[in-house]
């Protein structure tokens, strides 16, 4: 008898973390216990030896976008600045399972970004060439090549928006989001980081232009430095110190099907047809939709977005017709004007900002965790996050990843 | 052996339906589900579990069943359906699954659609509470929609044999349904599951219209339909699901929820087995036991977890020889593919069926989706609606009320309140039926699990998640139910934890020593039951996925062999290959013909916006970087538009039609965006301006007639027009008659050649096109497509917005400082030009590139580097190739590119990595052909 | 999908509308008089509150009019809609 389809998945460790009461003070308080917050804590402890750290999470650890994203990992961005930080991240992904001692199911199954118009083709080739010169694996594949990599993609020329080719990054892939977060949390905890859940930050205290403490639903916590890793809630937190951010928080929906036998060996993304899909380790199809157009903190989007998503998915994958939608949900993504993040210092001493990742945050988790920890430890940006300052919106030195980087997921 | 009763059930015993399951040929009757037909044939083992490979059977009779997953193989392959929700039809082929289905290799031939419905009161669930609610609302005159997932109304009544008002409940149900169906404005939808509840009374429901017909389903009828219901008020009468109790080896086939066994008996005439043990924490299982005993099932024992059995029911059992043991628990089972032994109080009892009842979970999914807060009801051991919402009411057992009389009263109140809130006065009281039900299920004990082998005590049967998994999770430090759900995967399977979720919460609370009152249940997410992708895509597939836009001349292009390019939603002729031609040879021919004689193209997709009003000039001065208000009537000017960030967003020509009227053209892809852009500024920033805009893109057919012979061709078809250079200057326009049709002719050129753009109303477009073709025949007039248009303009260094630009390019970068007004105090984007980044000397600028080898064609999108050998990555890139073509006019290849400090680099040699080589290129000005502009006037 | 009460047409499906972000951000009187920081605030920075938010919508598939709304970004409930040029009404959050 063949083994049952779910038999091969790894077990979680028997111990993850403790649930301590917050101490009165920490060297560093990280606001937001998602992937970025946990990774930042981990690298602060591991690389910089800073362990008197608390991660404050208003809900449950990694329960926000970390728990809600579609786990695509890739580094094939257009601009040098983006390539730098995303490729740094991808390299860390490649050693992360060993680093954390946690089975994160990182699977380098490759990603195809489809081109559907002649301009898509030009943009794609441009990106492939830029990637290669930046040392990132990338190739342009024609429709036959797409079919070879992912046989279920409809490459017929007779569809509404035929597939004219794709960029392919073989080292891209997926990972299991919860496992990643828990791996970071467990390792950070083991090095002395306090993980405080159900602890909402309600105020930021400053004195003489420097951060001094955070007010929380569990009392005041003094802090030498405070690092914001709050994704969709960044604007709300920044406003507590009078800082305005160029962000809009939008609902972003995603969905899964029931468990299906393997049909989809890679990750496929299409900007023009608005779909991105992979098949997770247990067999469910995981799919993301476009962002809902309006600002929203409700972790809920509109259903017509899902319907459009399905119509797009079936254009590309007719085989999905009788797959079933099992569950839909939404996260809150913080979208910046140039679809690039904001990571660095703020006008308030000791307050650091990491936000604006939009739909691209998951893949950046190890990379930004490492760079943000460096920024906090040295009070100076790491070279990889140096281009992603808040000041770029004043000087005009934007890193515009809308135009040519396909869907910014 | 058959487990079909001799009488009873809503099945047609006179008709036999043949079906195949796991290769075995079996039969059933109309009215059966696949599950009931299998059980009638004694088949209990359906599939196996996803992780451990243990046998899995049928636990529940409806859509809450966690285990009976099947793959339909015929008539068309469909994965992961519950046998309990598949209506039986002749020829059905299915097989049991190990928790994972298979997608069909063939395209789905079925149709799907969607329908919008608006109503005053939506009632979800046609059980007793829902029926009374719907009828109450209907009698008030409200527009009512009643949806129910079953193929017939009745809800829980379908699974019992009880009397209402001293007559079979089915008669009471039928009367109400009949009245509803005959009431104008009332819509009753069977086989329709409300699966999503969104804001402002938006409810989505899936109707399975032909699934039950199997092979007989008509191909022209949509198989499934998504109802998009917009309602003022909703009554949720979604009922309750019985939940099991967890004990060791509780997962064997033959272990079933007591009420579900009762449903199989009464609705389908099927016995769950021959000899059953009943394990309960409440009264409701007694009725199942008594009904089954009366139908011939040997009830070995009722083990009631409560210290005392209910006296009246115990007496009834005694009268039927059913032993009742109070304070007894089932501690384990034996058996391989079917339960054979049940352990009760240290005793091993042989049986083939174990019926379990651990109480009832109200179905609160939709209420929760509507953002209703839930409250833990300690007596019930379940989360119930915990607040009143202004537009959503809950009635019946969905509230936690399990007494039928109380449920129908709630239904009536909710129906009246909903109709009232929607503005309808009461239409008279619906009489409430009196039930003869003997079992008041609320009198229960809350019991999540029986201590025992935790590794074999299954909480989620579909996910193979056990009590020991839950305890490992809490032991690992997890406190949140969401974490534990993710650690154990409980509640994430096909059934989304309908029967397991509450139990998991209870076990976690016990393990952590916390009160469930203080716990937040995990979030209920749409859809309530799974929905096929195809149903959600509906008709928006293939050609209808996104509407195709074609011009009035499109049929001619098709007839003349054009290949098309998608530009936005438009189909534009890309090129017109003649036999044996590929893209390059066709385009070289089209280019040569145009530059040497005359060519023409269909430019109708160009966006055209009519801008009128006293302040139209002032307005356009703000939108364009250059001045438009001083354009003379009769003249034309090229203009560039930027966003507030100073980046180019569009370009086109502006013609001044009158003192207060301009016609603005946009790029094909941006037509709608630019109209939006104009309206946004006018309405939100400058409402004081007297300006009105209207899209006239489809109104006009636009035909650029291009080349040295264009004047002669135009002259022939426009006899009233003086086409001489003196009378018809460059960048002017004239209204005239072309080919007998009123036309506006503009002298503009996107190729550097003498050219005219002929605009006629779309109705006459094809005729004029054909007239031009005929007039030009003697000059070898050549139709050309977008590719040739691109080559001709690139030879002249004209950028295409979206190809040469990418939202990081300014007019100055494009070498268009001449089009940026120095005089105007302001225009959109102007202030951004003064930023630091805009004034760097190393910005990327548009230049031409000539490969040193004139035969080498650079791939568009190639990057450009400074050195003839590549250093280790990251390599510094200077820019990229935006356009690249072989040129008939230049007799060589050439390219346009954005290059860092490009304007300063003219004459330099740079390198373009192409595969493994570095192609040397010379940087030139962007204008490569006819730099003096000698050809413009013919 | 929300039902959005267009102040000109009445309640219509959300799919008919186009979102326009924060309301009452006026184009500067004289952009050339602004510092780069001030100009950047106008171009890129918007309020992003969790709670009532005055924002712009356009009934793009209907009357094509722009109007303003106050919407609670947590619940997505529309607390008020009003025509362009009208002051923001008081709303209870």
PDB file of N, CA, C and O in Angstrom, chain A residues 4 6 11-14 16 19 61 122 126 133 160-161 178 259 261 282 298 300 303 311 315 321-325 327-328 395, chain B residues 50 78-79 100-102 108 369 371 472 476-477 483 486-487 496 526 531 533-534 540 542 545-547 569 806 837 860-861 875:
ATOM      1  N   UNK A   4      -0.077   7.117   3.033  1.00  0.00           N
ATOM      2  CA  UNK A   4      -1.122   8.145   2.914  1.00  0.00           C
ATOM      3  C   UNK A   4      -0.507   9.487   2.498  1.00  0.00           C
ATOM      4  O   UNK A   4       0.649   9.769   2.814  1.00  0.00           O
ATOM      5  N   UNK A   6      -0.707  12.439   3.475  1.00  0.00           N
ATOM      6  CA  UNK A   6      -0.246  13.408   4.469  1.00  0.00           C
ATOM      7  C   UNK A   6       0.803  12.853   5.415  1.00  0.00           C
ATOM      8  O   UNK A   6       1.139  13.480   6.418  1.00  0.00           O
ATOM      9  N   UNK A  11       6.804  16.725  11.994  1.00  0.00           N
ATOM     10  CA  UNK A  11       6.128  17.118  13.230  1.00  0.00           C
ATOM     11  C   UNK A  11       6.779  18.393  13.759  1.00  0.00           C
ATOM     12  O   UNK A  11       7.955  18.663  13.521  1.00  0.00           O
ATOM     13  N   UNK A  12       6.009  19.118  14.525  1.00  0.00           N
ATOM     14  CA  UNK A  12       6.584  20.267  15.223  1.00  0.00           C
ATOM     15  C   UNK A  12       7.356  19.778  16.443  1.00  0.00           C
ATOM     16  O   UNK A  12       7.061  18.714  16.985  1.00  0.00           O
ATOM     17  N   UNK A  13       8.311  20.586  16.901  1.00  0.00           N
ATOM     18  CA  UNK A  13       9.010  20.230  18.140  1.00  0.00           C
ATOM     19  C   UNK A  13       8.039  20.201  19.331  1.00  0.00           C
ATOM     20  O   UNK A  13       6.980  20.820  19.285  1.00  0.00           O
ATOM     21  N   UNK A  14       8.460  19.515  20.378  1.00  0.00           N
ATOM     22  CA  UNK A  14       7.627  19.416  21.569  1.00  0.00           C
ATOM     23  C   UNK A  14       7.607  20.700  22.384  1.00  0.00           C
ATOM     24  O   UNK A  14       6.764  20.885  23.234  1.00  0.00           O
ATOM     25  N   UNK A  16       8.142  25.014  22.095  1.00  0.00           N
ATOM     26  CA  UNK A  16       8.356  26.185  21.244  1.00  0.00           C
ATOM     27  C   UNK A  16       8.835  27.390  22.045  1.00  0.00           C
ATOM     28  O   UNK A  16       9.930  27.869  21.861  1.00  0.00           O
ATOM     29  N   UNK A  19       5.661  31.730  27.862  1.00  0.00           N
ATOM     30  CA  UNK A  19       4.784  32.895  27.781  1.00  0.00           C
ATOM     31  C   UNK A  19       4.992  33.767  29.013  1.00  0.00           C
ATOM     32  O   UNK A  19       4.174  33.769  29.925  1.00  0.00           O
ATOM     33  N   UNK A  61       1.255  35.254  18.174  1.00  0.00           N
ATOM     34  CA  UNK A  61       2.481  35.376  17.385  1.00  0.00           C
ATOM     35  C   UNK A  61       2.242  34.963  15.941  1.00  0.00           C
ATOM     36  O   UNK A  61       1.656  33.900  15.682  1.00  0.00           O
ATOM     37  N   UNK A 122       8.849  42.501 -23.132  1.00  0.00           N
ATOM     38  CA  UNK A 122       9.994  43.422 -23.022  1.00  0.00           C
ATOM     39  C   UNK A 122      10.370  43.623 -21.558  1.00  0.00           C
ATOM     40  O   UNK A 122      11.538  43.555 -21.182  1.00  0.00           O
ATOM     41  N   UNK A 126      13.832  42.426 -19.762  1.00  0.00           N
ATOM     42  CA  UNK A 126      14.615  43.454 -19.075  1.00  0.00           C
ATOM     43  C   UNK A 126      14.944  42.993 -17.650  1.00  0.00           C
ATOM     44  O   UNK A 126      16.073  43.108 -17.186  1.00  0.00           O
ATOM     45  N   UNK A 133      22.707  40.036 -14.235  1.00  0.00           N
ATOM     46  CA  UNK A 133      23.864  40.885 -13.964  1.00  0.00           C
ATOM     47  C   UNK A 133      23.995  41.167 -12.467  1.00  0.00           C
ATOM     48  O   UNK A 133      25.062  41.520 -11.979  1.00  0.00           O
ATOM     49  N   UNK A 160      -7.856  34.350 -24.344  1.00  0.00           N
ATOM     50  CA  UNK A 160      -8.035  35.808 -24.378  1.00  0.00           C
ATOM     51  C   UNK A 160      -6.692  36.521 -24.271  1.00  0.00           C
ATOM     52  O   UNK A 160      -6.422  37.467 -25.003  1.00  0.00           O
ATOM     53  N   UNK A 161      -5.884  36.122 -23.306  1.00  0.00           N
ATOM     54  CA  UNK A 161      -4.552  36.714 -23.162  1.00  0.00           C
ATOM     55  C   UNK A 161      -3.519  35.599 -23.181  1.00  0.00           C
ATOM     56  O   UNK A 161      -3.147  35.074 -22.137  1.00  0.00           O
ATOM     57  N   UNK A 178       3.872  29.227   9.006  1.00  0.00           N
ATOM     58  CA  UNK A 178       3.847  29.063  10.466  1.00  0.00           C
ATOM     59  C   UNK A 178       5.162  28.484  10.974  1.00  0.00           C
ATOM     60  O   UNK A 178       5.686  28.896  12.006  1.00  0.00           O
ATOM     61  N   UNK A 259      -7.419  19.476  -0.396  1.00  0.00           N
ATOM     62  CA  UNK A 259      -6.176  18.792  -0.745  1.00  0.00           C
ATOM     63  C   UNK A 259      -6.340  18.041  -2.063  1.00  0.00           C
ATOM     64  O   UNK A 259      -7.315  17.332  -2.270  1.00  0.00           O
ATOM     65  N   UNK A 261      -4.158  15.875  -5.323  1.00  0.00           N
ATOM     66  CA  UNK A 261      -2.929  15.208  -5.742  1.00  0.00           C
ATOM     67  C   UNK A 261      -2.046  16.218  -6.466  1.00  0.00           C
ATOM     68  O   UNK A 261      -2.551  17.142  -7.100  1.00  0.00           O
ATOM     69  N   UNK A 282       0.826  19.865   1.484  1.00  0.00           N
ATOM     70  CA  UNK A 282      -0.239  18.890   1.741  1.00  0.00           C
ATOM     71  C   UNK A 282      -1.090  18.668   0.500  1.00  0.00           C
ATOM     72  O   UNK A 282      -1.825  17.701   0.434  1.00  0.00           O
ATOM     73  N   UNK A 298      -9.894  45.826   8.340  1.00  0.00           N
ATOM     74  CA  UNK A 298     -10.863  44.817   8.779  1.00  0.00           C
ATOM     75  C   UNK A 298     -10.475  43.387   8.476  1.00  0.00           C
ATOM     76  O   UNK A 298     -11.222  42.473   8.770  1.00  0.00           O
ATOM     77  N   UNK A 300     -10.648  41.820   5.880  1.00  0.00           N
ATOM     78  CA  UNK A 300     -11.699  41.236   5.055  1.00  0.00           C
ATOM     79  C   UNK A 300     -11.792  42.029   3.775  1.00  0.00           C
ATOM     80  O   UNK A 300     -11.672  43.248   3.780  1.00  0.00           O
ATOM     81  N   UNK A 303     -15.967  40.066  -2.099  1.00  0.00           N
ATOM     82  CA  UNK A 303     -15.974  38.762  -2.749  1.00  0.00           C
ATOM     83  C   UNK A 303     -15.799  38.847  -4.256  1.00  0.00           C
ATOM     84  O   UNK A 303     -15.309  37.900  -4.872  1.00  0.00           O
ATOM     85  N   UNK A 311     -11.865  33.481 -12.147  1.00  0.00           N
ATOM     86  CA  UNK A 311     -11.982  33.542 -13.590  1.00  0.00           C
ATOM     87  C   UNK A 311     -10.581  33.633 -14.210  1.00  0.00           C
ATOM     88  O   UNK A 311     -10.295  32.974 -15.212  1.00  0.00           O
ATOM     89  N   UNK A 315      -8.585  30.737 -16.620  1.00  0.00           N
ATOM     90  CA  UNK A 315      -7.999  31.060 -17.915  1.00  0.00           C
ATOM     91  C   UNK A 315      -6.647  30.386 -18.061  1.00  0.00           C
ATOM     92  O   UNK A 315      -6.322  29.823 -19.098  1.00  0.00           O
ATOM     93  N   UNK A 321     -10.947  23.710 -12.815  1.00  0.00           N
ATOM     94  CA  UNK A 321     -12.381  24.010 -12.847  1.00  0.00           C
ATOM     95  C   UNK A 321     -13.137  23.399 -11.670  1.00  0.00           C
ATOM     96  O   UNK A 321     -13.944  24.049 -11.030  1.00  0.00           O
ATOM     97  N   UNK A 322     -12.849  22.132 -11.399  1.00  0.00           N
ATOM     98  CA  UNK A 322     -13.624  21.493 -10.329  1.00  0.00           C
ATOM     99  C   UNK A 322     -12.838  21.330  -9.033  1.00  0.00           C
ATOM    100  O   UNK A 322     -13.201  20.527  -8.172  1.00  0.00           O
ATOM    101  N   UNK A 323     -11.776  22.073  -8.912  1.00  0.00           N
ATOM    102  CA  UNK A 323     -11.196  22.228  -7.572  1.00  0.00           C
ATOM    103  C   UNK A 323     -12.180  23.074  -6.776  1.00  0.00           C
ATOM    104  O   UNK A 323     -13.002  23.782  -7.354  1.00  0.00           O
ATOM    105  N   UNK A 324     -12.123  22.970  -5.479  1.00  0.00           N
ATOM    106  CA  UNK A 324     -13.089  23.699  -4.662  1.00  0.00           C
ATOM    107  C   UNK A 324     -12.402  24.713  -3.760  1.00  0.00           C
ATOM    108  O   UNK A 324     -11.374  24.415  -3.149  1.00  0.00           O
ATOM    109  N   UNK A 325     -13.022  25.839  -3.695  1.00  0.00           N
ATOM    110  CA  UNK A 325     -12.588  26.867  -2.747  1.00  0.00           C
ATOM    111  C   UNK A 325     -12.985  26.407  -1.353  1.00  0.00           C
ATOM    112  O   UNK A 325     -14.149  26.136  -1.089  1.00  0.00           O
ATOM    113  N   UNK A 327     -11.424  27.900   1.688  1.00  0.00           N
ATOM    114  CA  UNK A 327     -11.319  28.933   2.725  1.00  0.00           C
ATOM    115  C   UNK A 327     -10.739  30.191   2.097  1.00  0.00           C
ATOM    116  O   UNK A 327      -9.812  30.117   1.292  1.00  0.00           O
ATOM    117  N   UNK A 328     -11.305  31.325   2.446  1.00  0.00           N
ATOM    118  CA  UNK A 328     -10.755  32.609   2.009  1.00  0.00           C
ATOM    119  C   UNK A 328     -10.458  33.445   3.251  1.00  0.00           C
ATOM    120  O   UNK A 328     -11.060  33.227   4.300  1.00  0.00           O
ATOM    121  N   UNK A 395      13.370  63.317  -1.719  1.00  0.00           N
ATOM    122  CA  UNK A 395      14.373  63.563  -2.768  1.00  0.00           C
ATOM    123  C   UNK A 395      13.888  63.080  -4.125  1.00  0.00           C
ATOM    124  O   UNK A 395      14.355  63.536  -5.162  1.00  0.00           O
TER     125      UNK A 395
ATOM    126  N   UNK B  50      -5.826  10.726   6.052  1.00  0.00           N
ATOM    127  CA  UNK B  50      -4.810  11.391   5.244  1.00  0.00           C
ATOM    128  C   UNK B  50      -3.392  11.131   5.744  1.00  0.00           C
ATOM    129  O   UNK B  50      -2.451  11.100   4.973  1.00  0.00           O
ATOM    130  N   UNK B  78     -14.655  14.745 -10.426  1.00  0.00           N
ATOM    131  CA  UNK B  78     -14.670  15.864  -9.480  1.00  0.00           C
ATOM    132  C   UNK B  78     -14.125  15.374  -8.151  1.00  0.00           C
ATOM    133  O   UNK B  78     -14.560  14.354  -7.632  1.00  0.00           O
ATOM    134  N   UNK B  79     -13.174  16.109  -7.595  1.00  0.00           N
ATOM    135  CA  UNK B  79     -12.549  15.642  -6.361  1.00  0.00           C
ATOM    136  C   UNK B  79     -13.287  16.088  -5.108  1.00  0.00           C
ATOM    137  O   UNK B  79     -14.021  17.068  -5.117  1.00  0.00           O
ATOM    138  N   UNK B 100      -7.334  13.207  -0.195  1.00  0.00           N
ATOM    139  CA  UNK B 100      -6.748  14.014  -1.262  1.00  0.00           C
ATOM    140  C   UNK B 100      -7.412  13.629  -2.578  1.00  0.00           C
ATOM    141  O   UNK B 100      -7.492  12.440  -2.887  1.00  0.00           O
ATOM    142  N   UNK B 101      -7.882  14.609  -3.322  1.00  0.00           N
ATOM    143  CA  UNK B 101      -8.591  14.312  -4.561  1.00  0.00           C
ATOM    144  C   UNK B 101      -7.728  14.501  -5.788  1.00  0.00           C
ATOM    145  O   UNK B 101      -6.558  14.867  -5.693  1.00  0.00           O
ATOM    146  N   UNK B 102      -8.319  14.246  -6.933  1.00  0.00           N
ATOM    147  CA  UNK B 102      -7.578  14.347  -8.184  1.00  0.00           C
ATOM    148  C   UNK B 102      -8.348  15.238  -9.148  1.00  0.00           C
ATOM    149  O   UNK B 102      -9.556  15.078  -9.330  1.00  0.00           O
ATOM    150  N   UNK B 108     -13.489  20.947 -18.227  1.00  0.00           N
ATOM    151  CA  UNK B 108     -14.849  20.802 -17.706  1.00  0.00           C
ATOM    152  C   UNK B 108     -15.846  21.288 -18.759  1.00  0.00           C
ATOM    153  O   UNK B 108     -15.811  22.445 -19.161  1.00  0.00           O
ATOM    154  N   UNK B 369     -19.463  35.325  10.200  1.00  0.00           N
ATOM    155  CA  UNK B 369     -18.986  36.028   9.000  1.00  0.00           C
ATOM    156  C   UNK B 369     -19.573  37.432   8.910  1.00  0.00           C
ATOM    157  O   UNK B 369     -18.934  38.352   8.401  1.00  0.00           O
ATOM    158  N   UNK B 371     -19.836  39.283  11.183  1.00  0.00           N
ATOM    159  CA  UNK B 371     -19.148  39.997  12.253  1.00  0.00           C
ATOM    160  C   UNK B 371     -19.956  40.018  13.547  1.00  0.00           C
ATOM    161  O   UNK B 371     -19.774  40.892  14.387  1.00  0.00           O
ATOM    162  N   UNK B 472       0.284  17.995  23.037  1.00  0.00           N
ATOM    163  CA  UNK B 472       1.653  18.362  22.635  1.00  0.00           C
ATOM    164  C   UNK B 472       1.706  19.855  22.326  1.00  0.00           C
ATOM    165  O   UNK B 472       2.663  20.534  22.656  1.00  0.00           O
ATOM    166  N   UNK B 476       3.832  22.559  24.253  1.00  0.00           N
ATOM    167  CA  UNK B 476       4.894  23.277  23.551  1.00  0.00           C
ATOM    168  C   UNK B 476       4.876  24.766  23.876  1.00  0.00           C
ATOM    169  O   UNK B 476       5.757  25.501  23.450  1.00  0.00           O
ATOM    170  N   UNK B 477       3.862  25.185  24.619  1.00  0.00           N
ATOM    171  CA  UNK B 477       3.798  26.594  25.000  1.00  0.00           C
ATOM    172  C   UNK B 477       2.701  27.355  24.277  1.00  0.00           C
ATOM    173  O   UNK B 477       2.562  28.562  24.451  1.00  0.00           O
ATOM    174  N   UNK B 483      -3.135  29.104  17.246  1.00  0.00           N
ATOM    175  CA  UNK B 483      -1.860  28.405  17.181  1.00  0.00           C
ATOM    176  C   UNK B 483      -2.063  26.897  17.238  1.00  0.00           C
ATOM    177  O   UNK B 483      -1.435  26.136  16.488  1.00  0.00           O
ATOM    178  N   UNK B 486      -3.233  25.434  14.105  1.00  0.00           N
ATOM    179  CA  UNK B 486      -2.171  25.348  13.110  1.00  0.00           C
ATOM    180  C   UNK B 486      -1.152  24.265  13.451  1.00  0.00           C
ATOM    181  O   UNK B 486      -0.617  23.595  12.560  1.00  0.00           O
ATOM    182  N   UNK B 487      -0.888  24.097  14.724  1.00  0.00           N
ATOM    183  CA  UNK B 487       0.075  23.071  15.159  1.00  0.00           C
ATOM    184  C   UNK B 487      -0.487  21.673  14.880  1.00  0.00           C
ATOM    185  O   UNK B 487       0.219  20.784  14.425  1.00  0.00           O
ATOM    186  N   UNK B 496     -13.762  22.002   7.526  1.00  0.00           N
ATOM    187  CA  UNK B 496     -13.465  23.228   8.275  1.00  0.00           C
ATOM    188  C   UNK B 496     -13.886  23.117   9.747  1.00  0.00           C
ATOM    189  O   UNK B 496     -14.302  24.089  10.360  1.00  0.00           O
ATOM    190  N   UNK B 526     -15.451  32.393   5.092  1.00  0.00           N
ATOM    191  CA  UNK B 526     -16.167  31.891   3.917  1.00  0.00           C
ATOM    192  C   UNK B 526     -15.237  30.992   3.096  1.00  0.00           C
ATOM    193  O   UNK B 526     -14.034  31.228   3.122  1.00  0.00           O
ATOM    194  N   UNK B 531     -16.837  25.428  -2.573  1.00  0.00           N
ATOM    195  CA  UNK B 531     -17.471  25.887  -3.818  1.00  0.00           C
ATOM    196  C   UNK B 531     -16.478  25.697  -4.952  1.00  0.00           C
ATOM    197  O   UNK B 531     -15.307  26.061  -4.815  1.00  0.00           O
ATOM    198  N   UNK B 533     -14.225  26.163  -8.145  1.00  0.00           N
ATOM    199  CA  UNK B 533     -13.627  27.343  -8.774  1.00  0.00           C
ATOM    200  C   UNK B 533     -14.480  27.773  -9.980  1.00  0.00           C
ATOM    201  O   UNK B 533     -14.703  28.951 -10.212  1.00  0.00           O
ATOM    202  N   UNK B 534     -14.925  26.772 -10.735  1.00  0.00           N
ATOM    203  CA  UNK B 534     -15.649  27.086 -11.971  1.00  0.00           C
ATOM    204  C   UNK B 534     -16.942  27.828 -11.669  1.00  0.00           C
ATOM    205  O   UNK B 534     -17.340  28.722 -12.410  1.00  0.00           O
ATOM    206  N   UNK B 540     -17.419  34.254 -16.796  1.00  0.00           N
ATOM    207  CA  UNK B 540     -16.295  35.142 -17.134  1.00  0.00           C
ATOM    208  C   UNK B 540     -15.081  34.351 -17.577  1.00  0.00           C
ATOM    209  O   UNK B 540     -13.998  34.457 -17.001  1.00  0.00           O
ATOM    210  N   UNK B 542     -12.884  32.374 -21.021  1.00  0.00           N
ATOM    211  CA  UNK B 542     -12.637  32.426 -22.462  1.00  0.00           C
ATOM    212  C   UNK B 542     -12.801  33.849 -22.969  1.00  0.00           C
ATOM    213  O   UNK B 542     -12.277  34.794 -22.389  1.00  0.00           O
ATOM    214  N   UNK B 545     -13.821  36.437 -20.540  1.00  0.00           N
ATOM    215  CA  UNK B 545     -12.977  36.734 -19.379  1.00  0.00           C
ATOM    216  C   UNK B 545     -12.724  38.231 -19.278  1.00  0.00           C
ATOM    217  O   UNK B 545     -12.774  38.812 -18.208  1.00  0.00           O
ATOM    218  N   UNK B 546     -12.457  38.830 -20.406  1.00  0.00           N
ATOM    219  CA  UNK B 546     -12.305  40.275 -20.460  1.00  0.00           C
ATOM    220  C   UNK B 546     -12.819  40.671 -21.842  1.00  0.00           C
ATOM    221  O   UNK B 546     -12.419  40.077 -22.835  1.00  0.00           O
ATOM    222  N   UNK B 547     -13.724  41.629 -21.927  1.00  0.00           N
ATOM    223  CA  UNK B 547     -14.321  41.927 -23.233  1.00  0.00           C
ATOM    224  C   UNK B 547     -13.256  42.289 -24.267  1.00  0.00           C
ATOM    225  O   UNK B 547     -12.272  42.955 -23.960  1.00  0.00           O
ATOM    226  N   UNK B 569      -7.588  46.271 -23.891  1.00  0.00           N
ATOM    227  CA  UNK B 569      -8.615  45.294 -24.284  1.00  0.00           C
ATOM    228  C   UNK B 569      -8.746  45.185 -25.811  1.00  0.00           C
ATOM    229  O   UNK B 569      -9.485  44.355 -26.307  1.00  0.00           O
ATOM    230  N   UNK B 806       8.621  54.044 -17.963  1.00  0.00           N
ATOM    231  CA  UNK B 806       8.153  53.053 -16.996  1.00  0.00           C
ATOM    232  C   UNK B 806       7.818  53.694 -15.651  1.00  0.00           C
ATOM    233  O   UNK B 806       8.042  53.115 -14.611  1.00  0.00           O
ATOM    234  N   UNK B 837      16.552  64.476  -6.889  1.00  0.00           N
ATOM    235  CA  UNK B 837      16.742  63.334  -7.770  1.00  0.00           C
ATOM    236  C   UNK B 837      16.569  63.714  -9.248  1.00  0.00           C
ATOM    237  O   UNK B 837      17.188  63.131 -10.127  1.00  0.00           O
ATOM    238  N   UNK B 860      15.123  43.424 -27.204  1.00  0.00           N
ATOM    239  CA  UNK B 860      14.514  44.465 -26.366  1.00  0.00           C
ATOM    240  C   UNK B 860      14.553  43.985 -24.924  1.00  0.00           C
ATOM    241  O   UNK B 860      14.308  42.809 -24.637  1.00  0.00           O
ATOM    242  N   UNK B 861      14.850  44.896 -24.024  1.00  0.00           N
ATOM    243  CA  UNK B 861      14.975  44.511 -22.618  1.00  0.00           C
ATOM    244  C   UNK B 861      16.399  44.179 -22.214  1.00  0.00           C
ATOM    245  O   UNK B 861      16.659  43.911 -21.049  1.00  0.00           O
ATOM    246  N   UNK B 875      26.814  43.562 -11.350  1.00  0.00           N
ATOM    247  CA  UNK B 875      27.425  44.360 -12.405  1.00  0.00           C
ATOM    248  C   UNK B 875      26.686  45.694 -12.492  1.00  0.00           C
ATOM    249  O   UNK B 875      25.457  45.724 -12.432  1.00  0.00           O
TER     250      UNK B 875
END
